[in-house]
Amino acid sequence: MTLLAVNGLHKSFGGVVAARDVSFTVARGEMLAIIGPNGAGKSTVFNMVGGQLRPDRGQVLLDGQDITHASPQKRFRRGVGRTFQVAQTFLSMSAAENVQMALISCNRQSNGFWAPARERHRDKAVGLLSRVGMAEAADTPCSALAYGDVKRVELAIALAGQPKLLLMDEPTAGMAPRERAALMDLTGSIAEAQGIGVLFTEHDMDVVFGHAARVLVLLRGQIIAAGAPDEVRQDEQVKRAYLGDARALEPLRGGSPA
Amino acid sequence: MLALDPAFLAVQALSGLSSASSLFITACGLTIVFGVTRIVNFAHGSLYMIGAYTAATLVPRLLELSFGPVTFWAGILASAIIVGLIGVIIEVLLLRRIYGAPELFQLLATFGIVLVVQDLVVQVFGPQDILGPRAPGLRAPVEILGRRFPSYELVLIAAGPIVLGLVWLLLRKTRFGVLVRAATQDRDMVASLGVNQALLFTGTLFLGAFLAGLGGALQIPRVSANTGMDLSIIAEAFVVTVVGGMGSVPGAFLAALIIGQLQAFGILIFPKSTLVVVFLLMAVVLAIRPHGFFGRAEIVGGTHAVGIASRSPLPGRHFILLVVIAVLAAFPLVADAYLLKVATEILIFALFAFSLQLLIGVGGVVSFGHAAFFGLGAYGAALAVKWYGVSMEAALPLGLALAALGAGLVGAFVVRLSGIYLAMMTLAAAQILYAVAFQWVEVTGGDNGIVGVWPSSWASGPIPYYLLTAALTVVAVLLLKRIIDAPFGYSLRAARDSESRAEAIGLKVRQHRWLAFMIAGAAAGLAGGIYAFSRGSVDPSLLGISTSVDALTMLLLGGIQTMMGPLVGAAALHGLRDWIMPLTPLWRLLLGLSIIAMVLIFPRGLVGTVRDWWGART
Ligand SMILES: Nc1ncnc2c1ncn2[C@@H]1O[C@H](COP(=O)(O)OP(=O)(O)OP(=O)(O)O)[C@@H](O)[C@H]1O
Ligand SMILES: [Mg+2]
């Protein structure tokens, strides 16, 4: 069942074409990875699906409804949750308050003038934090957390909106290799249990080939290959795209490099 | 009517061109300095003023030695170079220490220079205005379509394009220029310059200050050097740079041309207030293009906003509150009438500063024109008394409502903007209101303001009015604090910390900021209304830049990262002023130096510093 359908998305910045006729779909409960070298246009695609950028052409459909021109706020209400390449959290608040804010907004209480924010939805927020392994840090200010932990909090924030579609732009950057696998395992199990479609990108190929059901390869704004991880890995064009670092696509055996 | 006379139109257009030229020369320096350093230099107007004073003093002496056009122009150039060197001193001593500081601190520190220069200029050049000599060889007017037109103005008209050409050559053809342009385009590039960075910044300040000095020096045959020049030119130069796009020299030129013509012909529409027309232009341009003609989004310094962070509630806070209320209530038992008056004013300014804290400390919205709402509250109350004869009980809410309405209007314009554009737009809004209060004499009483604004009989006298003020302030502050701790305040903070995250969890950032503007405006308006009745009068200074800066200084002094800082800051600033001002004519110099010292030495303010010290001990 198609959850997200992206048709012919196009975006250019001045002379640079960051996305060229990008089309793909994500099904409920599916984990789809977009890979590509730096500057390929991955974040640009995420931002057009998340509403941070307006595409020049093309369409974004969520559950068959056109959200191409909807604001990020509207997309949130329709069930789009996301994390950013550079983690975006509220640094002046504790981890729990960060998640509480998402819950407050979800319940349309953000204009509340009276009862203190810190007391609202606290238990639910701590529950979400414990799912991503951050329960102990609930009262730690986000500004005092390690970057990998901030990324986890960001995931908890995104989950608080009860998304149908989760966009994760480099979710495990800044984490130790073992933590990466654990976080993506967790994401996978949540996605499966709740039927959430996940679109993610990663530079760590272990994470990509270990967790994605399908992989899209983006090069200079264009999709040059798509399919199951093994097919993509064998694709000649893809190998050439990663030329000079041809082994980047090979599965790692034994321990991971530091 | 006169307006249809072609000769009149031609002369009007020409004088528009000459003021455009002067304005461009000055604003060009401001925009170049901003482009490289990302600092909006309030002191640019002061440099202009120093240029005018220096030239008006220096050139006549030189002309005594040898009379002739060469001497005159050499004197103008020498004055500009002297100002350029002063710019270098400012860069070395102050600016290079605050390049990384948040915008608000940069604005305040450079405003500190403005205050220092105001007093120094009087000390050095004396309190009188100085009329400079006329330019040799350019004394006789020329005839244009049968009308006389000063020939010096024609020289000025040419000066603008000449400076534009020279600056263009400098930026295109020299290594320095290449670096300036690169730094303006790409902030990260500056960091990779290493040692050269210091030189580049110092050189840029020399160029910027030189242009400010040149702009000022060129004025001496037209207007006498006076102490009001700094703030009036800086307001106009801000408009030019903002409309043109911060950092863009061609943008500044285009904007100066438009504004020159608007001023020349605006006189026909609003005879008294061309300032209003100019600021309206800025409002319209920013409403359509939030970064001016040629400005770009990235160029606006994204320096992280500083502000309030979550803290666990203080254990004995209810007890502390009761003690504070008891002390406030018992104060009249020990205080005389003078102390009560001081205390009343401190409470009023505490509320005013606290209302600004909702915007700045909570929302990260750096408003530089909060006096607008204080003044609207005061004028609203005073006008209600004067024209409708209502009592204080009705006038205070009317003032509050007018301020909230004004804040809603201003807010609707500015919530689309960010950073320095927002600060400039709020400043412009306050200046428009100032101009209206000053020039709409029939209604507002102009410069004299409105007198006879007295409280109802039950509240008159120092003790009752003090108690009324204390009660209103305490209630308003507690309500505001409640709002800050509620989801609404948290949403404002969320948008301040990360706008993209706030939007991605569905928060309507602009809507929240707009509402915050109205609430902060209403609270400031209440403070203004109480102030009007405490003094019995209102005047335009309530809406002036210095009232806005007072509130900002109180925040800075108390600590922007603390909830209660503004209240302490209000007491400290007002107390100091009452104590020191009678003792010295150099109050502004002291205040300016203190502001600079605070930014440099303890930016966390009184409450913040004490809190950190306490936190480190336990
Ligand atoms: N706001 C922007 N303005 C101008 N150019 C941009 C902008 N955003 C992205 N680009 C350009 O678009 C291209 C694609 O950028 P994008 O960030 O989407 O790449 P990416 O695949 O996410 O790279 P990375 O792996 O480094 O995150 C790049 O060439 C980039 O320079
Ligand atoms: Mg990216």
Short mmCIF file of C-alpha atoms in Angstrom, two decimals, chain A residues 14-181:
data_model
loop_
_atom_site.label_atom_id
_atom_site.label_comp_id
_atom_site.label_asym_id
_atom_site.label_seq_id
_atom_site.Cartn_x
_atom_site.Cartn_y
_atom_site.Cartn_z
CA GLY A 14 20.86 29.10 -9.30
CA GLY A 15 22.85 26.97 -11.72
CA VAL A 16 23.02 23.88 -9.51
CA VAL A 17 20.35 21.28 -10.18
CA ALA A 18 19.93 19.62 -6.79
CA ALA A 19 17.02 17.35 -7.80
CA ARG A 20 16.12 16.29 -11.32
CA ASP A 21 12.91 14.43 -12.02
CA VAL A 22 13.02 12.44 -8.80
CA SER A 23 10.21 9.87 -8.44
CA PHE A 24 9.74 7.07 -5.94
CA THR A 25 7.24 5.60 -3.52
CA VAL A 26 7.34 4.45 0.08
CA ALA A 27 4.91 1.84 1.38
CA ARG A 28 3.57 1.57 4.92
CA GLY A 29 6.04 -0.18 7.19
CA GLU A 30 8.76 0.02 4.55
CA MET A 31 12.30 1.25 5.13
CA LEU A 32 13.61 3.01 2.04
CA ALA A 33 17.18 4.34 1.93
CA ILE A 34 18.46 7.09 -0.35
CA ILE A 35 22.20 7.04 -0.82
CA GLY A 36 24.58 9.12 -2.84
CA PRO A 37 27.84 11.02 -2.49
CA ASN A 38 28.06 14.41 -0.76
CA GLY A 39 26.07 17.05 -2.56
CA ALA A 40 24.01 14.48 -4.49
CA GLY A 41 20.77 16.14 -3.43
CA LYS A 42 19.59 13.83 -0.67
CA SER A 43 18.82 16.55 1.85
CA THR A 44 17.13 18.55 -0.87
CA VAL A 45 14.74 15.67 -1.49
CA PHE A 46 14.08 15.28 2.24
CA ASN A 47 13.37 18.97 2.55
CA MET A 48 10.89 18.91 -0.32
CA VAL A 49 9.06 15.98 1.25
CA GLY A 50 9.21 17.58 4.71
CA GLY A 51 8.03 21.00 3.50
CA GLN A 52 11.19 22.98 4.28
CA LEU A 53 11.76 23.58 0.55
CA ARG A 54 9.36 24.25 -2.31
CA PRO A 55 10.05 22.14 -5.40
CA ASP A 56 10.25 23.92 -8.77
CA ARG A 57 8.16 21.12 -10.33
CA GLY A 58 6.66 17.83 -9.33
CA GLN A 59 4.30 16.44 -6.76
CA VAL A 60 4.38 14.97 -3.29
CA LEU A 61 1.42 12.77 -2.36
CA LEU A 62 0.83 11.45 1.14
CA ASP A 63 -1.89 8.80 1.31
CA GLY A 64 -2.98 10.01 -2.10
CA GLN A 65 -3.40 13.61 -0.95
CA ASP A 66 -1.36 16.33 -2.59
CA ILE A 67 0.91 18.01 -0.02
CA THR A 68 3.34 19.58 -2.47
CA HIS A 69 2.56 23.08 -1.30
CA ALA A 70 1.62 22.38 2.30
CA SER A 71 3.61 24.06 5.08
CA PRO A 72 5.79 21.94 7.38
CA GLN A 73 3.14 22.49 10.06
CA LYS A 74 0.37 21.03 7.88
CA ARG A 75 2.53 18.07 6.96
CA PHE A 76 3.14 17.41 10.64
CA ARG A 77 -0.63 17.24 11.19
CA ARG A 78 -0.97 14.92 8.21
CA GLY A 79 1.55 12.56 9.76
CA VAL A 80 5.01 13.52 8.57
CA GLY A 81 7.73 13.37 11.24
CA ARG A 82 11.37 14.06 10.63
CA THR A 83 14.90 14.41 11.90
CA PHE A 84 17.43 16.77 10.36
CA GLN A 85 20.94 16.24 9.07
CA VAL A 86 22.18 18.69 11.69
CA ALA A 87 20.06 17.73 14.68
CA GLN A 88 17.40 20.30 15.47
CA THR A 89 16.24 20.32 19.07
CA PHE A 90 15.37 22.97 21.62
CA LEU A 91 18.70 23.43 23.35
CA SER A 92 17.35 25.56 26.19
CA MET A 93 15.00 22.78 27.28
CA SER A 94 15.49 19.39 28.89
CA ALA A 95 15.20 16.25 26.79
CA ALA A 96 11.76 15.55 28.27
CA GLU A 97 10.55 19.09 27.59
CA ASN A 98 11.62 18.72 23.99
CA VAL A 99 9.34 15.74 23.59
CA GLN A 100 6.64 17.41 25.67
CA MET A 101 6.61 20.30 23.22
CA ALA A 102 5.86 17.92 20.38
CA LEU A 103 3.06 16.36 22.43
CA ILE A 104 1.69 19.76 23.38
CA SER A 105 1.61 20.78 19.74
CA CYS A 106 0.11 17.46 18.73
CA ASN A 107 -2.72 18.09 21.21
CA ARG A 108 -3.11 21.67 19.98
CA GLN A 109 -2.25 23.18 23.33
CA SER A 110 0.58 25.41 22.20
CA ASN A 111 -1.48 28.52 22.91
CA GLY A 112 -2.07 27.43 26.51
CA PHE A 113 -1.61 30.39 28.85
CA TRP A 114 -2.05 28.90 32.26
CA ALA A 115 -0.96 25.41 33.34
CA PRO A 116 2.84 25.11 33.21
CA ALA A 117 4.28 23.37 30.17
CA ARG A 118 6.69 21.29 32.21
CA GLU A 119 3.80 19.38 33.79
CA ARG A 120 1.99 18.52 30.58
CA HIS A 121 2.35 15.04 29.02
CA ARG A 122 5.41 14.41 31.14
CA ASP A 123 4.86 10.64 31.58
CA LYS A 124 4.23 10.05 27.93
CA ALA A 125 7.33 12.03 27.04
CA VAL A 126 9.51 10.02 29.39
CA GLY A 127 7.98 6.88 27.91
CA LEU A 128 9.00 7.94 24.42
CA LEU A 129 12.48 8.81 25.63
CA SER A 130 12.88 5.40 27.19
CA ARG A 131 12.01 3.78 23.88
CA VAL A 132 15.07 5.44 22.34
CA GLY A 133 17.16 4.66 25.40
CA MET A 134 17.20 8.16 26.82
CA ALA A 135 15.01 7.84 29.92
CA GLU A 136 17.82 8.63 32.34
CA ALA A 137 18.59 11.84 30.51
CA ALA A 138 14.99 13.09 30.67
CA ASP A 139 15.89 16.05 32.87
CA THR A 140 19.23 16.82 31.28
CA PRO A 141 19.29 20.00 29.21
CA CYS A 142 19.63 19.17 25.54
CA SER A 143 22.60 21.51 25.36
CA ALA A 144 24.50 19.19 27.73
CA LEU A 145 23.91 15.98 25.74
CA ALA A 146 26.40 14.28 23.46
CA TYR A 147 25.57 14.71 19.76
CA GLY A 148 24.57 11.08 19.33
CA ASP A 149 22.15 11.44 22.24
CA VAL A 150 20.68 14.59 20.77
CA LYS A 151 19.94 12.58 17.62
CA ARG A 152 18.05 10.06 19.74
CA VAL A 153 16.04 12.81 21.41
CA GLU A 154 15.23 14.09 17.96
CA LEU A 155 13.87 10.68 17.04
CA ALA A 156 11.71 10.68 20.17
CA ILE A 157 10.38 14.14 19.20
CA ALA A 158 9.55 12.89 15.73
CA LEU A 159 7.79 9.82 17.12
CA ALA A 160 5.75 11.97 19.51
CA GLY A 161 3.75 13.28 16.58
CA GLN A 162 2.57 9.73 15.80
CA PRO A 163 3.84 9.95 12.24
CA LYS A 164 2.79 7.77 9.35
CA LEU A 165 5.94 8.75 7.52
CA LEU A 166 9.31 9.26 9.15
CA LEU A 167 12.05 11.18 7.34
CA MET A 168 15.52 10.64 8.77
CA ASP A 169 18.38 12.62 7.27
CA GLU A 170 21.55 10.87 8.49
CA PRO A 171 20.02 9.69 11.77
CA THR A 172 23.13 8.01 13.13
CA ALA A 173 25.80 10.59 12.28
CA GLY A 174 27.92 11.19 15.36
CA MET A 175 27.21 7.81 16.94
CA ALA A 176 29.52 4.87 17.60
CA PRO A 177 29.10 2.02 15.06
CA ARG A 178 27.42 -0.32 17.52
CA GLU A 179 24.93 2.31 18.59
CA ARG A 180 24.06 2.94 14.97
CA ALA A 181 22.90 -0.60 14.34
#
